[in-house]
């Protein structure tokens, strides 16, 4: 073998060795990529686990609660007063007129109109109305009795500020629900001089408003405001008792609320925000 031939053999071997090293290096690349992919999946699983743990913790948190309302219904509005009481207050009323309501379990009212016609001697007019409003407990607005208290206070103020009212007098009334206020005033109309008596009472989560007015028409004498108020207060106590009776008896009817309960806001959205009774200027 010549010297020139021996020198060319190593030149052929070197490219072959370099190719071998490149192939070995390329084969190692997928292994590295697979390892990286496994590491990424592991992190994703940890994130899902943490999210599930957070949701479980949130679901375990206690829901907001509010004291359940003591009373869950209202009596029939035209039956809150006995026949005897109606005969005394509105002797010539044929029947009560029930007011319109989209939910009688929350809002109800009834009115009676009586005219004692004495011919040329004139007539005695009487108008009686009872309205009932019940408030449900709600986690966003508060307990039913608290909502009723707010409405009671507003109703008393509104009655005293009635349009055209003169000689307004107001005093607390004991023995009628949890709290009550009696308001009296004079009201002059084209038909005659009216004596208006209103009793606003609250028993637990229910507000009762009783309106009673009288007038002597066509020359008949004006009735005694004191006598009308006495009758109105008696009737208001009877109406409050009807609310208590409609919701049971004993401790349950006495106004002690049941244990705290979770109450949805959808139920309270039905709760009335204004009185069903008319203002004194519309009562004739």
PDB file of C-alpha atoms in Angstrom:
ATOM      1  CA  UNK A   1       0.000   0.000   0.000  1.00  0.00           C
ATOM      2  CA  UNK A   2       1.382   3.348  -0.964  1.00  0.00           C
ATOM      3  CA  UNK A   3       1.868   6.251   1.394  1.00  0.00           C
ATOM      4  CA  UNK A   4      -0.833   8.284  -0.368  1.00  0.00           C
ATOM      5  CA  UNK A   5      -3.392   5.552   0.175  1.00  0.00           C
ATOM      6  CA  UNK A   6      -2.706   5.299   3.906  1.00  0.00           C
ATOM      7  CA  UNK A   7      -3.313   9.009   4.425  1.00  0.00           C
ATOM      8  CA  UNK A   8      -6.826   8.998   2.794  1.00  0.00           C
ATOM      9  CA  UNK A   9      -8.302   6.288   5.035  1.00  0.00           C
ATOM     10  CA  UNK A  10      -8.555   8.500   8.206  1.00  0.00           C
ATOM     11  CA  UNK A  11     -10.278  11.212   6.165  1.00  0.00           C
ATOM     12  CA  UNK A  12     -13.170   8.786   5.384  1.00  0.00           C
ATOM     13  CA  UNK A  13     -13.508   7.678   9.029  1.00  0.00           C
ATOM     14  CA  UNK A  14     -13.888  11.191  10.493  1.00  0.00           C
ATOM     15  CA  UNK A  15     -17.184  12.137   8.714  1.00  0.00           C
ATOM     16  CA  UNK A  16     -18.682   8.804   9.777  1.00  0.00           C
ATOM     17  CA  UNK A  17     -17.883   9.456  13.430  1.00  0.00           C
ATOM     18  CA  UNK A  18     -19.386  12.950  13.307  1.00  0.00           C
ATOM     19  CA  UNK A  19     -22.625  11.592  11.807  1.00  0.00           C
ATOM     20  CA  UNK A  20     -22.830   8.988  14.569  1.00  0.00           C
ATOM     21  CA  UNK A  21     -22.544  11.685  17.262  1.00  0.00           C
ATOM     22  CA  UNK A  22     -25.292  13.820  15.624  1.00  0.00           C
ATOM     23  CA  UNK A  23     -27.705  10.881  15.492  1.00  0.00           C
ATOM     24  CA  UNK A  24     -27.097  10.052  19.132  1.00  0.00           C
ATOM     25  CA  UNK A  25     -27.710  13.698  20.162  1.00  0.00           C
ATOM     26  CA  UNK A  26     -30.937  13.936  18.147  1.00  0.00           C
ATOM     27  CA  UNK A  27     -32.300  10.762  19.744  1.00  0.00           C
ATOM     28  CA  UNK A  28     -31.904  12.332  23.194  1.00  0.00           C
ATOM     29  CA  UNK A  29     -34.085  15.404  22.374  1.00  0.00           C
ATOM     30  CA  UNK A  30     -37.558  13.685  22.625  1.00  0.00           C
ATOM     31  CA  UNK A  31     -36.630  12.300  26.025  1.00  0.00           C
ATOM     32  CA  UNK A  32     -36.024  15.822  27.331  1.00  0.00           C
ATOM     33  CA  UNK A  33     -39.288  17.109  25.798  1.00  0.00           C
ATOM     34  CA  UNK A  34     -41.329  14.281  27.336  1.00  0.00           C
ATOM     35  CA  UNK A  35     -39.828  14.995  30.742  1.00  0.00           C
ATOM     36  CA  UNK A  36     -40.716  18.689  30.425  1.00  0.00           C
ATOM     37  CA  UNK A  37     -44.296  17.822  29.442  1.00  0.00           C
ATOM     38  CA  UNK A  38     -44.769  15.643  32.527  1.00  0.00           C
ATOM     39  CA  UNK A  39     -43.543  18.456  34.731  1.00  0.00           C
ATOM     40  CA  UNK A  40     -46.113  20.885  33.182  1.00  0.00           C
ATOM     41  CA  UNK A  41     -49.052  18.466  33.687  1.00  0.00           C
ATOM     42  CA  UNK A  42     -48.136  18.022  37.324  1.00  0.00           C
ATOM     43  CA  UNK A  43     -48.426  21.772  37.949  1.00  0.00           C
ATOM     44  CA  UNK A  44     -51.853  21.902  36.253  1.00  0.00           C
ATOM     45  CA  UNK A  45     -53.193  19.152  38.511  1.00  0.00           C
ATOM     46  CA  UNK A  46     -52.017  21.035  41.577  1.00  0.00           C
ATOM     47  CA  UNK A  47     -53.939  24.160  40.439  1.00  0.00           C
ATOM     48  CA  UNK A  48     -57.155  22.170  39.950  1.00  0.00           C
ATOM     49  CA  UNK A  49     -56.788  20.630  43.376  1.00  0.00           C
ATOM     50  CA  UNK A  50     -56.334  24.028  44.992  1.00  0.00           C
ATOM     51  CA  UNK A  51     -59.440  25.377  43.165  1.00  0.00           C
ATOM     52  CA  UNK A  52     -61.567  22.435  44.303  1.00  0.00           C
ATOM     53  CA  UNK A  53     -60.365  22.932  47.863  1.00  0.00           C
ATOM     54  CA  UNK A  54     -61.337  26.622  47.771  1.00  0.00           C
ATOM     55  CA  UNK A  55     -64.822  25.777  46.477  1.00  0.00           C
ATOM     56  CA  UNK A  56     -65.322  23.182  49.166  1.00  0.00           C
ATOM     57  CA  UNK A  57     -64.285  25.689  51.833  1.00  0.00           C
ATOM     58  CA  UNK A  58     -66.704  28.301  50.468  1.00  0.00           C
ATOM     59  CA  UNK A  59     -69.616  25.853  50.405  1.00  0.00           C
ATOM     60  CA  UNK A  60     -68.908  24.928  54.002  1.00  0.00           C
ATOM     61  CA  UNK A  61     -69.307  28.559  55.157  1.00  0.00           C
ATOM     62  CA  UNK A  62     -72.595  29.202  57.058  1.00  0.00           C
ATOM     63  CA  UNK A  63     -75.415  30.950  55.134  1.00  0.00           C
ATOM     64  CA  UNK A  64     -76.703  34.317  56.449  1.00  0.00           C
ATOM     65  CA  UNK A  65     -79.686  33.926  58.777  1.00  0.00           C
ATOM     66  CA  UNK A  66     -82.381  36.208  60.159  1.00  0.00           C
ATOM     67  CA  UNK A  67     -84.927  35.780  62.929  1.00  0.00           C
ATOM     68  CA  UNK A  68     -88.025  34.150  61.476  1.00  0.00           C
ATOM     69  CA  UNK A  69     -91.227  36.223  61.500  1.00  0.00           C
ATOM     70  CA  UNK A  70     -93.669  35.267  64.253  1.00  0.00           C
ATOM     71  CA  UNK A  71     -96.826  35.459  62.151  1.00  0.00           C
ATOM     72  CA  UNK A  72     -97.189  33.762  58.789  1.00  0.00           C
ATOM     73  CA  UNK A  73    -100.753  34.658  57.793  1.00  0.00           C
ATOM     74  CA  UNK A  74    -103.540  37.238  58.093  1.00  0.00           C
ATOM     75  CA  UNK A  75    -107.175  36.766  59.069  1.00  0.00           C
ATOM     76  CA  UNK A  76    -110.030  37.387  56.643  1.00  0.00           C
ATOM     77  CA  UNK A  77    -110.169  41.205  56.650  1.00  0.00           C
ATOM     78  CA  UNK A  78    -113.977  41.459  56.627  1.00  0.00           C
ATOM     79  CA  UNK A  79    -114.154  39.083  59.608  1.00  0.00           C
ATOM     80  CA  UNK A  80    -111.699  40.741  61.995  1.00  0.00           C
ATOM     81  CA  UNK A  81    -114.624  42.418  63.807  1.00  0.00           C
ATOM     82  CA  UNK A  82    -117.618  40.646  65.264  1.00  0.00           C
ATOM     83  CA  UNK A  83    -121.139  41.263  64.004  1.00  0.00           C
ATOM     84  CA  UNK A  84    -121.923  42.939  67.302  1.00  0.00           C
ATOM     85  CA  UNK A  85    -119.050  45.408  66.921  1.00  0.00           C
ATOM     86  CA  UNK A  86    -120.017  46.170  63.322  1.00  0.00           C
ATOM     87  CA  UNK A  87    -123.602  46.801  64.399  1.00  0.00           C
ATOM     88  CA  UNK A  88    -122.381  49.357  66.914  1.00  0.00           C
ATOM     89  CA  UNK A  89    -119.860  51.101  64.681  1.00  0.00           C
ATOM     90  CA  UNK A  90    -121.632  50.954  61.317  1.00  0.00           C
ATOM     91  CA  UNK A  91    -125.281  50.068  62.090  1.00  0.00           C
ATOM     92  CA  UNK A  92    -126.565  50.481  58.560  1.00  0.00           C
ATOM     93  CA  UNK A  93    -123.719  48.826  56.693  1.00  0.00           C
ATOM     94  CA  UNK A  94    -125.020  45.886  54.676  1.00  0.00           C
ATOM     95  CA  UNK A  95    -121.660  44.168  54.233  1.00  0.00           C
ATOM     96  CA  UNK A  96    -117.966  44.868  54.163  1.00  0.00           C
ATOM     97  CA  UNK A  97    -116.122  45.745  50.990  1.00  0.00           C
ATOM     98  CA  UNK A  98    -112.854  43.864  50.704  1.00  0.00           C
ATOM     99  CA  UNK A  99    -109.949  45.789  49.219  1.00  0.00           C
ATOM    100  CA  UNK A 100    -107.951  44.543  46.261  1.00  0.00           C
ATOM    101  CA  UNK A 101    -104.683  42.751  46.979  1.00  0.00           C
ATOM    102  CA  UNK A 102    -102.157  40.782  44.947  1.00  0.00           C
ATOM    103  CA  UNK A 103    -101.373  38.652  48.017  1.00  0.00           C
ATOM    104  CA  UNK A 104    -103.926  38.465  50.847  1.00  0.00           C
ATOM    105  CA  UNK A 105    -101.402  36.741  53.102  1.00  0.00           C
ATOM    106  CA  UNK A 106     -99.358  39.968  53.120  1.00  0.00           C
ATOM    107  CA  UNK A 107    -101.883  42.742  52.530  1.00  0.00           C
ATOM    108  CA  UNK A 108    -105.624  42.811  53.210  1.00  0.00           C
ATOM    109  CA  UNK A 109    -108.310  45.382  53.982  1.00  0.00           C
ATOM    110  CA  UNK A 110    -112.041  45.799  54.392  1.00  0.00           C
ATOM    111  CA  UNK A 111    -114.328  48.823  54.769  1.00  0.00           C
ATOM    112  CA  UNK A 112    -117.910  49.482  55.833  1.00  0.00           C
ATOM    113  CA  UNK A 113    -120.087  52.512  55.066  1.00  0.00           C
ATOM    114  CA  UNK A 114    -123.195  53.388  57.062  1.00  0.00           C
ATOM    115  CA  UNK A 115    -125.782  56.149  56.528  1.00  0.00           C
ATOM    116  CA  UNK A 116    -128.609  56.618  59.024  1.00  0.00           C
ATOM    117  CA  UNK A 117    -131.068  58.774  57.085  1.00  0.00           C
ATOM    118  CA  UNK A 118    -133.454  60.749  59.297  1.00  0.00           C
ATOM    119  CA  UNK A 119    -135.157  62.640  56.480  1.00  0.00           C
ATOM    120  CA  UNK A 120    -135.511  66.369  57.051  1.00  0.00           C
ATOM    121  CA  UNK A 121    -133.680  66.022  60.339  1.00  0.00           C
ATOM    122  CA  UNK A 122    -130.521  65.023  58.534  1.00  0.00           C
ATOM    123  CA  UNK A 123    -128.361  61.907  58.571  1.00  0.00           C
ATOM    124  CA  UNK A 124    -125.597  60.324  60.566  1.00  0.00           C
ATOM    125  CA  UNK A 125    -122.721  59.004  58.476  1.00  0.00           C
ATOM    126  CA  UNK A 126    -120.113  56.470  59.606  1.00  0.00           C
ATOM    127  CA  UNK A 127    -117.160  55.014  57.740  1.00  0.00           C
ATOM    128  CA  UNK A 128    -114.986  52.200  59.106  1.00  0.00           C
ATOM    129  CA  UNK A 129    -111.894  50.626  57.586  1.00  0.00           C
ATOM    130  CA  UNK A 130    -109.375  48.033  58.735  1.00  0.00           C
ATOM    131  CA  UNK A 131    -106.117  47.368  56.863  1.00  0.00           C
ATOM    132  CA  UNK A 132    -103.619  44.629  57.672  1.00  0.00           C
ATOM    133  CA  UNK A 133    -100.013  44.456  56.520  1.00  0.00           C
ATOM    134  CA  UNK A 134     -97.677  41.571  57.280  1.00  0.00           C
ATOM    135  CA  UNK A 135     -93.897  41.717  56.825  1.00  0.00           C
ATOM    136  CA  UNK A 136     -91.721  38.677  56.177  1.00  0.00           C
ATOM    137  CA  UNK A 137     -88.150  38.311  57.370  1.00  0.00           C
ATOM    138  CA  UNK A 138     -85.390  38.675  54.794  1.00  0.00           C
ATOM    139  CA  UNK A 139     -81.619  38.301  55.055  1.00  0.00           C
ATOM    140  CA  UNK A 140     -81.011  41.528  53.134  1.00  0.00           C
ATOM    141  CA  UNK A 141     -83.716  43.728  54.708  1.00  0.00           C
ATOM    142  CA  UNK A 142     -83.999  42.401  58.252  1.00  0.00           C
ATOM    143  CA  UNK A 143     -86.405  40.633  60.576  1.00  0.00           C
ATOM    144  CA  UNK A 144     -90.141  40.906  59.959  1.00  0.00           C
ATOM    145  CA  UNK A 145     -90.930  42.622  63.264  1.00  0.00           C
ATOM    146  CA  UNK A 146     -88.217  45.227  62.636  1.00  0.00           C
ATOM    147  CA  UNK A 147     -89.631  45.992  59.191  1.00  0.00           C
ATOM    148  CA  UNK A 148     -93.114  46.238  60.708  1.00  0.00           C
ATOM    149  CA  UNK A 149     -91.780  48.621  63.359  1.00  0.00           C
ATOM    150  CA  UNK A 150     -90.341  50.915  60.685  1.00  0.00           C
ATOM    151  CA  UNK A 151     -93.633  50.935  58.817  1.00  0.00           C
ATOM    152  CA  UNK A 152     -95.622  51.498  62.017  1.00  0.00           C
ATOM    153  CA  UNK A 153     -93.596  54.622  62.865  1.00  0.00           C
ATOM    154  CA  UNK A 154     -94.030  55.983  59.338  1.00  0.00           C
ATOM    155  CA  UNK A 155     -97.761  55.260  59.349  1.00  0.00           C
ATOM    156  CA  UNK A 156     -98.272  57.166  62.602  1.00  0.00           C
ATOM    157  CA  UNK A 157     -96.429  60.177  61.164  1.00  0.00           C
ATOM    158  CA  UNK A 158     -98.436  60.049  57.940  1.00  0.00           C
ATOM    159  CA  UNK A 159    -101.755  59.940  59.768  1.00  0.00           C
ATOM    160  CA  UNK A 160    -100.873  63.020  61.803  1.00  0.00           C
ATOM    161  CA  UNK A 161     -99.845  64.834  58.620  1.00  0.00           C
ATOM    162  CA  UNK A 162    -103.090  64.022  56.737  1.00  0.00           C
ATOM    163  CA  UNK A 163    -104.148  66.693  54.273  1.00  0.00           C
ATOM    164  CA  UNK A 164    -106.692  69.082  55.738  1.00  0.00           C
ATOM    165  CA  UNK A 165    -106.404  67.716  59.271  1.00  0.00           C
ATOM    166  CA  UNK A 166    -107.208  70.208  62.060  1.00  0.00           C
ATOM    167  CA  UNK A 167    -106.811  69.954  65.832  1.00  0.00           C
ATOM    168  CA  UNK A 168    -104.636  66.847  65.556  1.00  0.00           C
ATOM    169  CA  UNK A 169    -104.154  64.893  68.782  1.00  0.00           C
ATOM    170  CA  UNK A 170    -102.111  61.721  69.213  1.00  0.00           C
ATOM    171  CA  UNK A 171    -101.503  59.499  72.218  1.00  0.00           C
ATOM    172  CA  UNK A 172    -100.077  56.023  72.866  1.00  0.00           C
ATOM    173  CA  UNK A 173    -102.609  53.270  73.390  1.00  0.00           C
ATOM    174  CA  UNK A 174    -101.875  50.517  75.904  1.00  0.00           C
ATOM    175  CA  UNK A 175    -103.106  46.952  75.693  1.00  0.00           C
ATOM    176  CA  UNK A 176    -103.274  46.838  71.898  1.00  0.00           C
ATOM    177  CA  UNK A 177    -100.559  44.632  70.408  1.00  0.00           C
ATOM    178  CA  UNK A 178     -96.905  45.407  71.060  1.00  0.00           C
ATOM    179  CA  UNK A 179     -97.476  49.116  70.498  1.00  0.00           C
ATOM    180  CA  UNK A 180    -100.288  51.356  69.306  1.00  0.00           C
ATOM    181  CA  UNK A 181    -101.048  55.042  68.755  1.00  0.00           C
ATOM    182  CA  UNK A 182    -104.454  56.706  68.597  1.00  0.00           C
ATOM    183  CA  UNK A 183    -104.764  59.815  66.418  1.00  0.00           C
ATOM    184  CA  UNK A 184    -107.793  62.125  66.258  1.00  0.00           C
ATOM    185  CA  UNK A 185    -108.461  65.202  64.167  1.00  0.00           C
ATOM    186  CA  UNK A 186    -111.203  67.288  62.577  1.00  0.00           C
ATOM    187  CA  UNK A 187    -111.754  67.369  58.843  1.00  0.00           C
ATOM    188  CA  UNK A 188    -113.934  69.898  57.069  1.00  0.00           C
ATOM    189  CA  UNK A 189    -115.611  68.782  53.831  1.00  0.00           C
ATOM    190  CA  UNK A 190    -118.366  70.132  51.661  1.00  0.00           C
ATOM    191  CA  UNK A 191    -120.707  67.443  53.039  1.00  0.00           C
ATOM    192  CA  UNK A 192    -120.085  68.521  56.638  1.00  0.00           C
ATOM    193  CA  UNK A 193    -117.687  68.430  59.594  1.00  0.00           C
ATOM    194  CA  UNK A 194    -116.052  65.045  60.021  1.00  0.00           C
ATOM    195  CA  UNK A 195    -114.489  63.609  63.175  1.00  0.00           C
ATOM    196  CA  UNK A 196    -111.648  61.300  62.202  1.00  0.00           C
ATOM    197  CA  UNK A 197    -110.220  58.624  64.498  1.00  0.00           C
ATOM    198  CA  UNK A 198    -107.294  56.392  63.501  1.00  0.00           C
ATOM    199  CA  UNK A 199    -105.584  53.698  65.535  1.00  0.00           C
ATOM    200  CA  UNK A 200    -102.292  52.285  64.260  1.00  0.00           C
ATOM    201  CA  UNK A 201    -101.141  49.142  66.048  1.00  0.00           C
ATOM    202  CA  UNK A 202     -98.297  46.669  65.630  1.00  0.00           C
ATOM    203  CA  UNK A 203     -98.312  43.089  66.824  1.00  0.00           C
ATOM    204  CA  UNK A 204     -95.030  41.330  66.007  1.00  0.00           C
ATOM    205  CA  UNK A 205     -94.588  41.546  62.211  1.00  0.00           C
ATOM    206  CA  UNK A 206     -98.134  42.765  61.436  1.00  0.00           C
ATOM    207  CA  UNK A 207     -99.377  46.372  61.346  1.00  0.00           C
ATOM    208  CA  UNK A 208    -103.088  47.069  61.798  1.00  0.00           C
ATOM    209  CA  UNK A 209    -104.558  50.437  60.803  1.00  0.00           C
ATOM    210  CA  UNK A 210    -108.148  51.126  61.818  1.00  0.00           C
ATOM    211  CA  UNK A 211    -109.881  54.247  60.519  1.00  0.00           C
ATOM    212  CA  UNK A 212    -113.227  55.397  61.851  1.00  0.00           C
ATOM    213  CA  UNK A 213    -114.925  58.665  61.031  1.00  0.00           C
ATOM    214  CA  UNK A 214    -118.365  60.146  61.507  1.00  0.00           C
ATOM    215  CA  UNK A 215    -120.314  63.214  60.489  1.00  0.00           C
ATOM    216  CA  UNK A 216    -123.732  64.757  60.909  1.00  0.00           C
ATOM    217  CA  UNK A 217    -125.076  65.568  57.451  1.00  0.00           C
ATOM    218  CA  UNK A 218    -127.889  67.812  56.228  1.00  0.00           C
ATOM    219  CA  UNK A 219    -128.261  69.623  59.521  1.00  0.00           C
ATOM    220  CA  UNK A 220    -127.725  66.657  61.847  1.00  0.00           C
ATOM    221  CA  UNK A 221    -125.385  67.357  64.775  1.00  0.00           C
ATOM    222  CA  UNK A 222    -121.721  66.427  64.595  1.00  0.00           C
ATOM    223  CA  UNK A 223    -120.964  63.238  66.558  1.00  0.00           C
ATOM    224  CA  UNK A 224    -118.759  63.271  69.637  1.00  0.00           C
ATOM    225  CA  UNK A 225    -115.130  62.741  68.769  1.00  0.00           C
ATOM    226  CA  UNK A 226    -114.476  61.227  72.191  1.00  0.00           C
ATOM    227  CA  UNK A 227    -117.223  58.634  71.706  1.00  0.00           C
ATOM    228  CA  UNK A 228    -115.964  57.768  68.234  1.00  0.00           C
ATOM    229  CA  UNK A 229    -112.430  57.337  69.558  1.00  0.00           C
ATOM    230  CA  UNK A 230    -113.637  55.064  72.333  1.00  0.00           C
ATOM    231  CA  UNK A 231    -115.327  52.835  69.741  1.00  0.00           C
ATOM    232  CA  UNK A 232    -112.280  52.951  67.457  1.00  0.00           C
ATOM    233  CA  UNK A 233    -109.910  51.843  70.213  1.00  0.00           C
ATOM    234  CA  UNK A 234    -112.178  48.958  71.166  1.00  0.00           C
ATOM    235  CA  UNK A 235    -112.386  47.848  67.541  1.00  0.00           C
ATOM    236  CA  UNK A 236    -108.602  48.093  67.083  1.00  0.00           C
ATOM    237  CA  UNK A 237    -108.001  45.768  70.026  1.00  0.00           C
ATOM    238  CA  UNK A 238    -110.457  43.302  68.512  1.00  0.00           C
ATOM    239  CA  UNK A 239    -108.695  43.454  65.132  1.00  0.00           C
ATOM    240  CA  UNK A 240    -105.300  42.810  66.751  1.00  0.00           C
ATOM    241  CA  UNK A 241    -106.774  39.845  68.616  1.00  0.00           C
ATOM    242  CA  UNK A 242    -108.023  38.447  65.300  1.00  0.00           C
ATOM    243  CA  UNK A 243    -104.474  38.567  63.915  1.00  0.00           C
ATOM    244  CA  UNK A 244    -103.167  36.670  66.939  1.00  0.00           C
ATOM    245  CA  UNK A 245    -105.986  34.129  66.717  1.00  0.00           C
ATOM    246  CA  UNK A 246    -105.349  33.508  63.015  1.00  0.00           C
ATOM    247  CA  UNK A 247    -101.788  32.489  63.848  1.00  0.00           C
ATOM    248  CA  UNK A 248    -102.527  30.029  66.632  1.00  0.00           C
ATOM    249  CA  UNK A 249    -102.822  30.296  70.384  1.00  0.00           C
ATOM    250  CA  UNK A 250    -100.724  30.146  73.544  1.00  0.00           C
ATOM    251  CA  UNK A 251     -97.010  30.867  73.326  1.00  0.00           C
ATOM    252  CA  UNK A 252     -96.972  30.642  69.523  1.00  0.00           C
ATOM    253  CA  UNK A 253     -99.721  33.226  69.155  1.00  0.00           C
ATOM    254  CA  UNK A 254     -98.297  35.387  71.908  1.00  0.00           C
ATOM    255  CA  UNK A 255     -95.691  36.746  69.558  1.00  0.00           C
ATOM    256  CA  UNK A 256     -92.565  34.802  70.481  1.00  0.00           C
ATOM    257  CA  UNK A 257     -90.711  34.276  67.191  1.00  0.00           C
ATOM    258  CA  UNK A 258     -89.501  30.804  66.331  1.00  0.00           C
ATOM    259  CA  UNK A 259     -85.845  29.849  66.070  1.00  0.00           C
ATOM    260  CA  UNK A 260     -83.639  31.770  63.619  1.00  0.00           C
ATOM    261  CA  UNK A 261     -84.075  30.577  60.079  1.00  0.00           C
ATOM    262  CA  UNK A 262     -82.555  31.326  56.716  1.00  0.00           C
ATOM    263  CA  UNK A 263     -85.019  33.355  54.646  1.00  0.00           C
ATOM    264  CA  UNK A 264     -84.668  34.193  50.965  1.00  0.00           C
ATOM    265  CA  UNK A 265     -84.953  37.730  49.597  1.00  0.00           C
ATOM    266  CA  UNK A 266     -87.566  36.614  47.054  1.00  0.00           C
ATOM    267  CA  UNK A 267     -90.083  36.108  49.824  1.00  0.00           C
ATOM    268  CA  UNK A 268     -89.522  39.555  51.214  1.00  0.00           C
ATOM    269  CA  UNK A 269     -89.867  41.139  47.799  1.00  0.00           C
ATOM    270  CA  UNK A 270     -93.577  40.499  48.216  1.00  0.00           C
ATOM    271  CA  UNK A 271     -93.679  42.396  51.445  1.00  0.00           C
ATOM    272  CA  UNK A 272     -95.814  45.554  51.108  1.00  0.00           C
ATOM    273  CA  UNK A 273     -94.125  48.923  51.245  1.00  0.00           C
ATOM    274  CA  UNK A 274     -97.190  51.160  51.582  1.00  0.00           C
ATOM    275  CA  UNK A 275    -100.466  51.066  53.454  1.00  0.00           C
ATOM    276  CA  UNK A 276    -103.660  49.779  51.844  1.00  0.00           C
ATOM    277  CA  UNK A 277    -105.713  52.321  53.737  1.00  0.00           C
ATOM    278  CA  UNK A 278    -106.813  55.541  52.058  1.00  0.00           C
ATOM    279  CA  UNK A 279    -105.969  58.999  53.337  1.00  0.00           C
ATOM    280  CA  UNK A 280    -108.601  60.860  55.290  1.00  0.00           C
ATOM    281  CA  UNK A 281    -109.261  63.178  52.382  1.00  0.00           C
ATOM    282  CA  UNK A 282    -110.591  60.213  50.337  1.00  0.00           C
ATOM    283  CA  UNK A 283    -112.706  58.516  52.981  1.00  0.00           C
ATOM    284  CA  UNK A 284    -116.036  60.098  52.186  1.00  0.00           C
TER     285      UNK A 284
END
